[in-house]
Coordinates of C-alpha atoms in Angstrom, one line a residue:
Chain A
X1 CA -29.5 -2.3 16.8
X2 CA -27.3 -3.7 14.1
X3 CA -28.9 -3.3 10.7
X4 CA -28.3 -4.7 7.2
X5 CA -27.8 -2.5 4.1
X6 CA -31.4 -2.9 3.1
X7 CA -32.6 -2.0 6.6
X8 CA -30.2 1.0 6.5
X9 CA -31.9 2.1 3.3
X10 CA -35.3 1.7 4.8
X11 CA -34.3 3.8 7.8
X12 CA -32.8 6.5 5.5
X13 CA -35.9 6.4 3.3
X14 CA -38.1 7.4 6.3
X15 CA -35.9 10.2 7.4
X16 CA -36.0 13.9 6.5
X17 CA -34.1 17.0 7.5
X18 CA -31.0 15.0 8.2
X19 CA -27.7 16.1 9.8
X20 CA -24.8 14.0 8.5
X21 CA -21.9 14.1 11.0
X22 CA -18.3 13.7 9.9
X23 CA -15.5 13.1 12.4
X24 CA -13.1 15.8 13.6
X25 CA -9.9 16.3 11.7
X26 CA -11.9 15.1 8.7
X27 CA -10.2 12.8 6.2
X28 CA -11.2 11.5 2.7
X29 CA -13.3 8.7 4.0
X30 CA -15.5 10.5 6.4
X31 CA -16.0 13.4 3.9
X32 CA -16.4 11.1 0.9
X33 CA -19.0 9.0 2.8
X34 CA -20.7 12.2 4.1
X35 CA -21.0 13.9 0.7
X36 CA -21.9 10.7 -1.2
X37 CA -24.7 10.2 1.3
X38 CA -25.8 13.9 0.9
X39 CA -26.1 13.4 -2.9
X40 CA -27.9 10.1 -2.5
X41 CA -30.4 11.7 -0.2
X42 CA -30.8 14.7 -2.5
X43 CA -31.8 12.3 -5.3
X44 CA -34.4 11.0 -3.0
X45 CA -35.7 14.5 -2.5
X46 CA -34.5 14.8 1.0
X47 CA -32.9 17.8 2.7
X48 CA -29.6 17.1 4.6
X49 CA -26.4 18.9 5.6
X50 CA -22.9 18.0 6.6
X51 CA -21.7 19.0 10.1
X52 CA -18.1 18.7 11.3
X53 CA -16.1 20.1 14.2
X54 CA -13.5 21.4 11.7
X55 CA -13.6 23.3 8.5
X56 CA -13.5 21.1 5.4
X57 CA -9.9 21.3 4.0
X58 CA -9.6 23.0 0.7
X59 CA -8.2 19.9 -1.1
X60 CA -11.7 18.3 -0.8
X61 CA -13.5 21.2 -2.4
X62 CA -14.4 19.1 -5.5
X63 CA -16.9 17.2 -3.3
X64 CA -18.9 20.3 -2.7
X65 CA -19.8 20.8 -6.4
X66 CA -23.6 20.5 -6.0
X67 CA -23.7 21.0 -2.3
X68 CA -26.0 23.6 -0.8
X69 CA -25.7 24.1 2.9
X70 CA -29.3 24.5 4.1
X71 CA -30.6 25.8 7.4
X72 CA -33.2 23.6 9.1
X73 CA -34.0 22.1 12.4
X74 CA -32.7 18.5 12.2
X75 CA -35.2 15.6 12.6
X76 CA -32.6 12.9 12.2
X77 CA -28.8 12.4 12.7
X78 CA -26.5 10.1 10.7
X79 CA -22.9 9.6 11.7
X80 CA -20.4 8.4 9.0
X81 CA -17.0 6.8 9.7
X82 CA -17.2 7.8 13.4
X83 CA -16.2 5.1 15.8
X84 CA -16.7 7.1 19.0
X85 CA -18.9 10.1 20.0
X86 CA -15.7 11.8 21.3
X87 CA -14.8 12.4 17.6
X88 CA -17.8 14.7 17.2
X89 CA -15.6 17.5 18.8
X90 CA -17.7 20.6 19.4
X91 CA -20.8 18.8 18.2
X92 CA -20.6 16.3 21.1
X93 CA -23.0 18.2 23.4
X94 CA -25.5 18.7 20.7
X95 CA -25.6 15.2 19.3
X96 CA -24.4 12.8 22.0
X97 CA -26.9 10.0 22.4
X98 CA -28.9 11.4 19.5
X99 CA -27.5 9.5 16.5
X100 CA -30.2 7.5 14.7
X101 CA -27.9 5.7 12.3
X102 CA -24.1 5.1 12.2
X103 CA -22.4 3.9 9.1
X104 CA -18.8 2.8 9.8
X105 CA -16.0 0.3 9.1
X106 CA -14.0 0.5 12.4
X107 CA -14.1 -2.7 14.4
X108 CA -13.6 -0.5 17.5
X109 CA -16.9 1.3 16.9
X110 CA -18.5 2.0 20.3
X111 CA -22.0 1.2 19.0
X112 CA -23.4 4.5 20.4
X113 CA -26.1 4.9 17.8
X114 CA -29.7 3.7 17.8
X115 CA -28.9 1.7 14.6
X116 CA -25.6 0.9 13.1
X117 CA -24.0 -0.9 10.2
X118 CA -20.3 -1.5 11.0
X119 CA -18.4 -3.5 8.4
X120 CA -15.0 -4.1 9.8
X121 CA -13.8 -6.1 6.7
X122 CA -14.2 -2.9 4.6
X123 CA -11.1 -0.8 4.0
X124 CA -13.3 2.3 4.0
X125 CA -16.8 3.4 5.1
X126 CA -17.3 4.4 1.5
X127 CA -17.4 0.7 0.5
X128 CA -20.6 0.5 2.6
X129 CA -21.9 3.7 1.1
X130 CA -21.6 2.2 -2.3
X131 CA -23.9 -0.7 -1.3
X132 CA -26.4 1.8 0.2
X133 CA -26.4 3.7 -3.1
X134 CA -27.3 0.5 -4.9
X135 CA -30.0 -0.2 -2.3
X136 CA -32.2 2.6 -3.7
X137 CA -33.6 1.7 -7.1
X138 CA -34.3 5.3 -7.9
X139 CA -30.7 6.5 -7.1
X140 CA -28.1 6.9 -9.9
X141 CA -24.4 6.5 -9.1
X142 CA -23.4 9.9 -10.6
X143 CA -19.8 11.0 -11.4
X144 CA -19.9 13.2 -8.3
X145 CA -21.0 10.3 -6.0
X146 CA -18.2 8.2 -7.6
X147 CA -15.7 10.9 -6.9
X148 CA -16.7 10.9 -3.2
X149 CA -16.6 7.1 -2.9
X150 CA -13.4 6.7 -4.8
X151 CA -11.8 9.4 -2.5
X152 CA -12.8 7.3 0.6
X153 CA -11.3 4.0 -0.6
X154 CA -8.2 5.6 -2.1
X155 CA -7.3 7.7 1.0
X156 CA -8.1 5.1 3.6
X157 CA -5.8 2.6 1.8
X158 CA -3.0 5.0 1.0
X159 CA -3.8 4.5 -2.7
X160 CA -4.3 0.8 -2.5
X161 CA -1.0 0.2 -0.7
X162 CA -2.0 -0.5 3.0
X163 CA -2.7 -4.0 4.2
X164 CA -6.4 -3.2 4.7
X165 CA -6.8 -3.1 0.9
X166 CA -8.8 -6.1 -0.4
X167 CA -9.9 -7.4 -3.8
X168 CA -13.3 -5.9 -3.0
X169 CA -11.6 -2.4 -2.6
X170 CA -10.2 -2.8 -6.1
X171 CA -13.7 -3.9 -7.4
X172 CA -15.2 -0.8 -5.9
X173 CA -12.6 1.4 -7.5
X174 CA -13.2 -0.3 -10.8
X175 CA -17.0 0.5 -10.6
X176 CA -16.2 4.1 -9.7
X177 CA -14.1 4.3 -12.9
X178 CA -17.1 3.1 -14.9
X179 CA -19.1 5.9 -13.3
X180 CA -16.5 8.4 -14.6
X181 CA -14.7 9.3 -11.4
X182 CA -11.8 11.8 -11.9
X183 CA -9.2 9.6 -10.2
X184 CA -6.2 11.5 -11.6
X185 CA -7.3 14.8 -10.1
X186 CA -8.3 13.1 -6.8
X187 CA -5.1 11.2 -6.3
X188 CA -3.0 14.3 -7.2
X189 CA -5.0 16.3 -4.7
X190 CA -4.7 13.6 -2.0
X191 CA -1.2 12.3 -2.4
X192 CA 0.9 14.5 -4.6
X193 CA 0.3 18.1 -3.8
X194 CA 2.6 19.4 -1.0
X195 CA 2.2 22.8 0.6
X196 CA 5.2 25.3 0.6
X197 CA 5.4 24.8 4.4
X198 CA 5.4 21.0 4.0
X199 CA 8.3 21.2 1.5
X200 CA 10.2 23.6 3.8
X201 CA 9.7 21.2 6.7
X202 CA 10.7 18.1 4.7
X203 CA 14.0 19.9 3.9
X204 CA 14.6 20.6 7.6
X205 CA 13.6 17.1 8.6
X206 CA 15.9 15.5 6.0
X207 CA 18.8 17.4 7.6
X208 CA 18.1 15.8 11.0
X209 CA 18.2 12.2 9.9
X210 CA 20.7 10.1 11.7
X211 CA 21.3 6.3 11.5
X212 CA 21.9 3.8 14.3
X213 CA 22.5 0.1 14.7
X214 CA 24.2 -0.6 11.4
X215 CA 21.7 1.7 9.6
X216 CA 18.8 -0.6 10.6
X217 CA 17.3 2.3 12.5
X218 CA 16.8 5.9 11.2
X219 CA 15.8 8.8 13.5
X220 CA 14.5 12.2 12.6
X221 CA 13.1 15.0 14.7
X222 CA 10.8 18.0 14.5
X223 CA 11.2 20.8 17.1
X224 CA 8.7 23.6 17.8
X225 CA 11.3 26.0 16.3
X226 CA 11.2 24.0 13.0
X227 CA 7.4 24.2 12.9
X228 CA 7.4 27.9 13.6
X229 CA 10.1 28.6 11.0
X230 CA 8.4 26.6 8.2
X231 CA 4.8 27.4 9.2
X232 CA 3.8 23.7 8.9
X233 CA 0.7 22.6 10.7
X234 CA -0.2 19.4 12.5
X235 CA -2.1 17.9 9.4
X236 CA 1.1 18.2 7.4
X237 CA 3.2 16.1 9.8
X238 CA 1.7 12.7 9.1
X239 CA 3.6 12.0 5.9
X240 CA 6.8 13.4 7.4
X241 CA 6.7 10.8 10.2
X242 CA 6.9 8.1 7.6
X243 CA 10.1 9.4 6.1
X244 CA 12.8 7.6 8.2
X245 CA 11.2 4.2 7.5
X246 CA 11.3 4.8 3.8
X247 CA 15.0 4.6 3.6
X248 CA 16.4 1.3 2.3
X249 CA 17.3 -1.3 4.9
X250 CA 15.7 0.6 7.7
X251 CA 13.7 -1.7 10.0
X252 CA 12.8 0.9 12.7
X253 CA 11.9 4.5 11.7
X254 CA 11.6 7.0 14.5
X255 CA 10.3 10.5 14.3
X256 CA 10.4 12.7 17.5
X257 CA 8.1 15.7 17.6
X258 CA 8.5 18.2 20.4
X259 CA 5.2 18.7 22.3
X260 CA 4.5 20.1 25.8
X261 CA 7.3 19.1 28.1
X262 CA 8.7 16.3 25.9
X263 CA 8.6 14.5 22.6
X264 CA 5.9 12.5 21.0
X265 CA 7.6 9.6 19.2
X266 CA 6.2 7.9 16.1
X267 CA 7.6 4.4 15.5
X268 CA 7.3 2.7 12.2
X269 CA 8.6 -0.8 11.7
X270 CA 9.1 -3.5 9.1
X271 CA 8.5 -7.2 9.4
X272 CA 10.9 -8.0 12.2
X273 CA 10.0 -5.6 15.1
X274 CA 6.6 -5.1 16.6
X275 CA 6.1 -1.3 17.0
X276 CA 3.3 -1.7 19.5
X277 CA 5.4 -3.8 21.8
X278 CA 8.3 -1.3 21.5
X279 CA 6.0 1.6 22.4
X280 CA 4.3 -0.4 25.1
X281 CA 7.5 -0.4 27.0
X282 CA 7.3 3.4 27.2
X283 CA 3.6 3.5 28.0
X284 CA 2.4 4.0 24.5
X285 CA 0.8 1.7 21.9
X286 CA -0.6 1.2 18.5
X287 CA -0.4 -1.3 15.7
X288 CA 2.2 -3.8 14.7
X289 CA 3.9 -1.6 12.1
X290 CA 2.9 1.9 13.4
X291 CA 2.8 3.0 17.0
X292 CA 3.5 5.9 19.2
X293 CA 4.6 7.0 22.7
X294 CA 5.6 10.1 24.7
X295 CA 8.9 10.7 26.4
X296 CA 9.3 13.7 28.8
X297 CA 12.4 15.8 28.8
X298 CA 14.7 17.4 26.2
X299 CA 15.7 16.1 22.8
X300 CA 18.9 14.4 23.9
X301 CA 17.1 12.6 26.7
X302 CA 14.2 11.5 24.4
X303 CA 16.6 10.2 21.8
X304 CA 18.6 8.3 24.4
X305 CA 15.4 6.6 25.8
X306 CA 13.9 5.6 22.5
X307 CA 17.2 4.4 21.0
X308 CA 17.8 2.2 24.1
X309 CA 14.3 0.7 23.7
X310 CA 14.8 0.2 20.0
X311 CA 18.1 -1.6 20.7
X312 CA 16.3 -3.9 23.1
X313 CA 13.7 -4.7 20.5
X314 CA 16.4 -5.7 18.0
X315 CA 18.0 -7.9 20.6
X316 CA 14.8 -9.6 21.5
X317 CA 14.1 -10.1 17.9
X318 CA 17.4 -11.9 17.3
X319 CA 17.0 -14.2 20.3
Chain B
X1 CA 1.2 -11.2 -38.1
X2 CA -1.2 -9.9 -35.4
X3 CA -2.4 -12.7 -33.2
X4 CA -5.2 -13.2 -30.6
X5 CA -4.6 -14.4 -27.1
X6 CA -5.6 -17.9 -28.1
X7 CA -3.3 -17.9 -31.1
X8 CA -0.6 -16.5 -28.8
X9 CA -1.1 -19.5 -26.5
X10 CA -1.0 -21.9 -29.4
X11 CA 2.3 -20.5 -30.6
X12 CA 3.8 -20.6 -27.1
X13 CA 2.5 -24.2 -26.7
X14 CA 4.5 -25.3 -29.7
X15 CA 7.7 -23.5 -28.5
X16 CA 10.5 -24.9 -26.4
X17 CA 13.9 -23.7 -25.2
X18 CA 12.7 -20.1 -25.2
X19 CA 14.5 -16.9 -24.5
X20 CA 12.3 -14.2 -23.0
X21 CA 13.6 -10.8 -23.7
X22 CA 13.0 -7.8 -21.4
X23 CA 13.8 -4.2 -22.4
X24 CA 16.9 -2.4 -21.2
X25 CA 16.6 -0.3 -18.0
X26 CA 14.1 -2.9 -17.0
X27 CA 11.0 -1.8 -15.0
X28 CA 8.3 -3.7 -13.1
X29 CA 6.2 -4.3 -16.2
X30 CA 8.8 -5.9 -18.5
X31 CA 10.2 -8.0 -15.6
X32 CA 6.7 -8.9 -14.2
X33 CA 5.6 -10.0 -17.7
X34 CA 8.9 -11.8 -18.3
X35 CA 8.9 -13.8 -15.0
X36 CA 5.2 -14.5 -15.1
X37 CA 5.6 -15.9 -18.6
X38 CA 8.6 -18.0 -17.3
X39 CA 6.5 -19.5 -14.6
X40 CA 3.6 -20.2 -17.0
X41 CA 6.0 -21.9 -19.4
X42 CA 7.5 -23.9 -16.5
X43 CA 4.1 -25.3 -15.6
X44 CA 3.8 -26.4 -19.2
X45 CA 7.1 -28.3 -18.8
X46 CA 9.0 -25.9 -21.0
X47 CA 12.5 -24.6 -20.5
X48 CA 13.0 -20.8 -20.8
X49 CA 15.2 -18.0 -19.5
X50 CA 15.1 -14.3 -19.1
X51 CA 17.6 -12.1 -21.0
X52 CA 18.1 -8.4 -20.5
X53 CA 20.8 -5.8 -21.4
X54 CA 21.0 -4.8 -17.7
X55 CA 21.2 -6.6 -14.4
X56 CA 17.9 -7.1 -12.7
X57 CA 17.7 -4.5 -9.9
X58 CA 17.7 -5.9 -6.4
X59 CA 14.2 -4.6 -5.5
X60 CA 12.7 -7.2 -8.0
X61 CA 14.4 -10.2 -6.4
X62 CA 11.1 -11.6 -5.1
X63 CA 10.2 -12.4 -8.7
X64 CA 13.2 -14.8 -8.9
X65 CA 11.9 -17.1 -6.1
X66 CA 11.6 -20.3 -8.2
X67 CA 13.7 -19.1 -11.1
X68 CA 16.5 -21.3 -12.4
X69 CA 18.7 -19.7 -15.1
X70 CA 19.4 -22.6 -17.5
X71 CA 21.9 -22.8 -20.2
X72 CA 20.5 -23.9 -23.6
X73 CA 20.7 -23.0 -27.2
X74 CA 17.4 -21.0 -27.8
X75 CA 14.9 -22.4 -30.3
X76 CA 12.4 -19.5 -29.9
X77 CA 12.5 -15.9 -28.8
X78 CA 9.6 -14.0 -27.1
X79 CA 9.9 -10.2 -26.4
X80 CA 7.7 -8.7 -23.6
X81 CA 6.9 -5.0 -23.2
X82 CA 9.4 -4.1 -25.9
X83 CA 8.1 -1.5 -28.4
X84 CA 11.3 -1.3 -30.5
X85 CA 14.3 -3.6 -31.1
X86 CA 16.6 -0.8 -30.1
X87 CA 15.5 -1.5 -26.5
X88 CA 17.3 -4.9 -26.7
X89 CA 20.5 -3.1 -25.9
X90 CA 23.5 -5.4 -26.1
X91 CA 21.1 -8.2 -27.3
X92 CA 20.3 -6.3 -30.4
X93 CA 22.8 -8.0 -32.7
X94 CA 21.9 -11.5 -31.4
X95 CA 18.1 -11.2 -31.7
X96 CA 17.3 -8.5 -34.2
X97 CA 14.8 -9.9 -36.7
X98 CA 14.6 -13.1 -34.7
X99 CA 11.7 -12.5 -32.4
X100 CA 9.0 -15.1 -32.9
X101 CA 6.4 -13.4 -30.6
X102 CA 6.0 -10.0 -29.1
X103 CA 3.6 -9.3 -26.2
X104 CA 3.2 -5.6 -25.6
X105 CA 0.9 -2.7 -24.8
X106 CA 2.7 0.2 -26.4
X107 CA 0.7 1.7 -29.3
X108 CA 4.1 2.8 -30.7
X109 CA 5.2 -0.8 -31.1
X110 CA 7.3 -1.2 -34.3
X111 CA 5.8 -4.6 -35.1
X112 CA 9.2 -6.1 -35.6
X113 CA 8.3 -9.6 -34.5
X114 CA 7.0 -12.5 -36.6
X115 CA 3.8 -12.5 -34.5
X116 CA 2.6 -9.9 -32.1
X117 CA -0.2 -9.1 -29.7
X118 CA -0.1 -5.4 -28.9
X119 CA -3.0 -4.2 -26.7
X120 CA -2.7 -0.4 -26.5
X121 CA -5.8 -0.1 -24.2
X122 CA -3.9 -2.0 -21.5
X123 CA -2.1 0.0 -18.8
X124 CA 0.5 -2.7 -18.7
X125 CA 1.8 -5.7 -20.7
X126 CA 1.0 -7.8 -17.5
X127 CA -2.7 -7.3 -18.3
X128 CA -2.1 -9.3 -21.5
X129 CA 0.0 -11.9 -19.7
X130 CA -3.0 -12.5 -17.3
X131 CA -5.2 -13.5 -20.3
X132 CA -2.4 -15.7 -21.6
X133 CA -2.2 -17.4 -18.2
X134 CA -6.0 -18.1 -18.4
X135 CA -5.6 -19.3 -22.0
X136 CA -3.8 -22.5 -20.8
X137 CA -6.3 -24.8 -19.0
X138 CA -3.5 -26.7 -17.3
X139 CA -1.8 -23.5 -15.9
X140 CA -2.6 -22.3 -12.3
X141 CA -2.3 -18.7 -11.4
X142 CA 0.1 -19.1 -8.5
X143 CA 0.9 -16.5 -5.8
X144 CA 4.3 -16.0 -7.5
X145 CA 2.7 -15.3 -10.9
X146 CA 0.2 -13.0 -9.2
X147 CA 3.1 -11.1 -7.6
X148 CA 4.7 -10.7 -11.0
X149 CA 1.5 -9.5 -12.8
X150 CA 0.5 -7.2 -9.9
X151 CA 4.0 -5.6 -10.0
X152 CA 3.5 -4.8 -13.7
X153 CA 0.1 -3.2 -13.4
X154 CA 1.0 -1.3 -10.2
X155 CA 4.3 0.1 -11.4
X156 CA 3.1 1.1 -14.9
X157 CA 0.2 3.0 -13.4
X158 CA 2.2 4.6 -10.5
X159 CA 0.1 2.6 -8.1
X160 CA -3.2 3.2 -9.9
X161 CA -2.7 7.0 -10.1
X162 CA -1.7 7.7 -13.7
X163 CA -4.4 8.4 -16.4
X164 CA -3.7 5.1 -18.2
X165 CA -5.3 3.2 -15.3
X166 CA -8.7 1.7 -16.2
X167 CA -11.5 -0.2 -14.5
X168 CA -9.9 -3.3 -16.1
X169 CA -6.6 -2.5 -14.3
X170 CA -8.4 -2.5 -11.0
X171 CA -10.1 -5.8 -11.9
X172 CA -6.8 -7.4 -12.7
X173 CA -5.4 -6.2 -9.3
X174 CA -8.5 -7.6 -7.6
X175 CA -7.9 -11.0 -9.2
X176 CA -4.2 -11.0 -8.2
X177 CA -5.4 -10.3 -4.6
X178 CA -7.5 -13.5 -4.8
X179 CA -4.4 -15.4 -5.9
X180 CA -2.7 -14.1 -2.7
X181 CA -0.2 -11.5 -4.1
X182 CA 1.9 -9.8 -1.5
X183 CA 0.9 -6.3 -2.5
X184 CA 2.1 -4.6 0.7
X185 CA 5.6 -5.9 0.2
X186 CA 5.6 -5.1 -3.5
X187 CA 4.3 -1.6 -3.2
X188 CA 6.8 -0.8 -0.4
X189 CA 9.6 -2.1 -2.6
X190 CA 8.4 -0.2 -5.6
X191 CA 7.2 3.1 -4.2
X192 CA 8.4 3.6 -0.7
X193 CA 11.9 2.5 -0.3
X194 CA 14.5 5.2 -1.0
X195 CA 18.2 4.6 -1.2
X196 CA 20.6 6.6 1.0
X197 CA 21.9 8.4 -2.2
X198 CA 18.3 9.2 -3.2
X199 CA 17.6 10.8 0.2
X200 CA 20.8 12.8 0.0
X201 CA 19.9 14.0 -3.5
X202 CA 16.4 14.9 -2.5
X203 CA 17.8 17.1 0.2
X204 CA 20.1 18.9 -2.2
X205 CA 17.4 19.3 -4.9
X206 CA 15.0 20.8 -2.3
X207 CA 17.6 23.4 -1.6
X208 CA 17.7 24.5 -5.3
X209 CA 13.9 25.0 -5.6
X210 CA 13.0 28.5 -6.8
X211 CA 9.6 29.9 -7.7
X212 CA 8.6 32.1 -10.7
X213 CA 5.5 33.8 -12.1
X214 CA 3.6 34.2 -8.9
X215 CA 4.6 30.7 -7.7
X216 CA 2.8 29.1 -10.6
X217 CA 6.2 27.8 -11.8
X218 CA 8.8 25.9 -9.7
X219 CA 12.3 25.1 -10.9
X220 CA 14.9 22.8 -9.5
X221 CA 18.2 21.6 -10.8
X222 CA 20.7 18.7 -10.6
X223 CA 24.3 19.3 -11.5
X224 CA 27.0 16.7 -12.1
X225 CA 28.6 17.8 -8.8
X226 CA 25.4 17.0 -6.9
X227 CA 25.3 13.5 -8.5
X228 CA 28.9 12.9 -7.6
X229 CA 28.5 14.1 -4.0
X230 CA 25.4 12.0 -3.3
X231 CA 26.3 9.0 -5.4
X232 CA 22.8 9.0 -7.0
X233 CA 22.4 7.1 -10.2
X234 CA 20.3 7.7 -13.3
X235 CA 17.5 5.4 -12.2
X236 CA 17.0 7.4 -9.0
X237 CA 16.4 10.7 -10.7
X238 CA 12.9 9.9 -12.1
X239 CA 10.9 10.6 -9.0
X240 CA 13.1 13.7 -8.3
X241 CA 12.0 15.3 -11.6
X242 CA 8.4 15.2 -10.4
X243 CA 9.2 17.2 -7.2
X244 CA 8.7 20.8 -8.4
X245 CA 5.2 20.0 -9.8
X246 CA 4.1 18.4 -6.5
X247 CA 4.1 21.8 -4.8
X248 CA 0.7 23.4 -4.3
X249 CA -0.5 25.8 -7.0
X250 CA 2.4 24.9 -9.3
X251 CA 1.2 24.6 -12.9
X252 CA 4.7 24.2 -14.5
X253 CA 7.4 22.1 -12.8
X254 CA 10.9 22.3 -14.3
X255 CA 13.8 20.1 -13.4
X256 CA 17.2 20.8 -15.1
X257 CA 19.8 18.0 -15.2
X258 CA 23.3 18.8 -16.3
X259 CA 24.3 16.5 -19.1
X260 CA 27.0 16.8 -21.8
X261 CA 27.4 20.4 -22.8
X262 CA 24.1 21.6 -21.4
X263 CA 20.9 20.7 -19.5
X264 CA 18.2 18.2 -20.1
X265 CA 15.0 19.7 -18.9
X266 CA 12.0 17.7 -17.6
X267 CA 8.7 19.7 -17.9
X268 CA 5.7 18.6 -15.9
X269 CA 2.4 20.5 -16.2
X270 CA -1.1 20.6 -14.9
X271 CA -4.4 21.1 -16.8
X272 CA -3.6 24.5 -18.3
X273 CA -0.3 24.3 -20.1
X274 CA 0.7 21.6 -22.7
X275 CA 4.2 20.4 -21.8
X276 CA 4.8 18.9 -25.3
X277 CA 4.0 22.2 -27.0
X278 CA 6.3 24.0 -24.5
X279 CA 9.2 21.6 -25.1
X280 CA 8.4 21.5 -28.9
X281 CA 9.5 25.2 -29.0
X282 CA 13.0 24.1 -27.9
X283 CA 13.2 21.0 -30.1
X284 CA 11.9 18.5 -27.6
X285 CA 8.7 16.7 -27.1
X286 CA 6.6 14.2 -25.1
X287 CA 3.2 14.1 -23.6
X288 CA 0.6 16.7 -22.6
X289 CA 1.6 16.6 -18.9
X290 CA 5.2 15.4 -19.1
X291 CA 7.7 16.3 -21.8
X292 CA 11.4 17.1 -22.1
X293 CA 14.0 19.1 -24.1
X294 CA 17.7 19.9 -24.1
X295 CA 19.3 23.4 -23.8
X296 CA 23.0 23.9 -24.4
X297 CA 25.1 26.1 -22.2
X298 CA 25.5 26.8 -18.5
X299 CA 22.9 26.7 -15.8
X300 CA 22.1 30.4 -15.9
X301 CA 21.6 30.3 -19.6
X302 CA 19.4 27.1 -19.5
X303 CA 17.3 28.6 -16.8
X304 CA 16.8 31.8 -18.7
X305 CA 15.8 30.0 -21.9
X306 CA 13.3 27.6 -20.2
X307 CA 11.8 30.3 -18.0
X308 CA 11.2 32.6 -21.0
X309 CA 9.5 29.7 -22.9
X310 CA 7.4 28.9 -19.8
X311 CA 6.4 32.5 -19.6
X312 CA 5.2 32.4 -23.2
X313 CA 3.2 29.3 -22.5
X314 CA 1.4 31.0 -19.6
X315 CA 0.7 34.0 -21.9
X316 CA -0.6 31.9 -24.7
X317 CA -2.8 30.0 -22.3
X318 CA -4.4 33.2 -20.9
X319 CA -5.2 34.5 -24.4

């Protein structure tokens, strides 16, 4: 059943011994929402704990300041920022069909929970968590809760840059400032700090960049060898895939990553070309400005296929 | 004389044929403030034009959408975001001592104008311009004015990341969203697009990075040869100087740029070391987290001197 913020608070108010589920490959929004909710529940005198398929990455450790992981038999389950039960990972078997409340902002939410609040106009689940915090008269918006909520809105909007950012997102950020959130530390941890392996990989990727179609297309690639040499892990590749499109005048940025028997290709585009249409031609998909597809075969072949498809897209555009 | 926002509006209301001065090496805040003021004055039926020592960089061209550069003998001069007349550049001789009104946010403003409004709690001069816009009942906050004001607050705060950002800054941004500002295009132009020469330079600088003191210090350098090879210009070096400090665990980031008979050294630090103290030992200065100094001699010598000073700073810190 769909619930309002106040109904959501009523439901939480009746719960105890609560498991808060975060999605696999956790990001700032699922963790920010999860830990903010933990601290809200703690102020209400309720026992809860975070569960996630993956370990919590070190850069989010500031969220755990007052967190005590307690052992208890759960009586209630709340999922935050999880659109689909498949994202429970190893927790799927244990919690499938057993989520009492889902708090989310993905329009694609599968509505798998008994109760849900899914606000698809919110840039981050943490925007909904803020309202839940205000829904309890006895709960204070502490600095720690503000740090968690700010992290969610900042990371899910690429520091207020992505098109999902709204005036409301800025208003939330402003209120977290009032509550004393440490935005300088958070944004440095989220956006500025690069690992040694990431730096090494960037160097290698920069060396692969080539230009096509009058420099309106830039292509870079990452082979298994490069990953081994630099020690970079999957989570570090995201920003790297954006690099070709960051070059001036580039309308189509392509990043090819070797995987299995071929190459996974990330396509980023500007205003002119629709990335999801381009990738659709090769059996992939995604959004207007960011999409992906997979091409079997070696690097030369994958390059040839994707460049031919990119060329078609340019031609269609100019028609 | 110091003036309030309303007095500022009264003064502007009595002016006509106005030169709006922006500072040399213009940035998003001086241009955003300048063009927003131009469009405000245009709505009031007043003639004005922007003057600046340098050409307006191409990435700000969206601000010029409805701008017409008109030729007239100025009857009034307004300086925006200019703390010191020296920043007039080639316009110094023409306008020194002749500024009727200065609108700024630098606490270091030399108060050289006949009238001034200097709000040092504002992250950007554009925050003051917003209030001036509201000070005229007959002026509408158009999308174009919103684009200009948003540019100022976003660029002067590094997209809401620097410590000068306040809750008020976010509130201003939220209001510019309501007025329809194109924040996606603006932030891409300001923060994401890199020139070919900048990409080439980054590649070379990454190759120079070396670590010291248990990887708590990272050092990179830029020689005249590297600049010539890549074609990178001064304005492109700013982000590059930040690179060493962006690596995980690095407390002191050092970037040495060859200049004249030695090296200009940019020092960026984290929480532990005071960059201005470190640079002060070598005759330089700056802020707590970002400072600079100059060391004469060749690269080997400059490295030796700055690394020795950095080592001292680490020792003093641990005492």
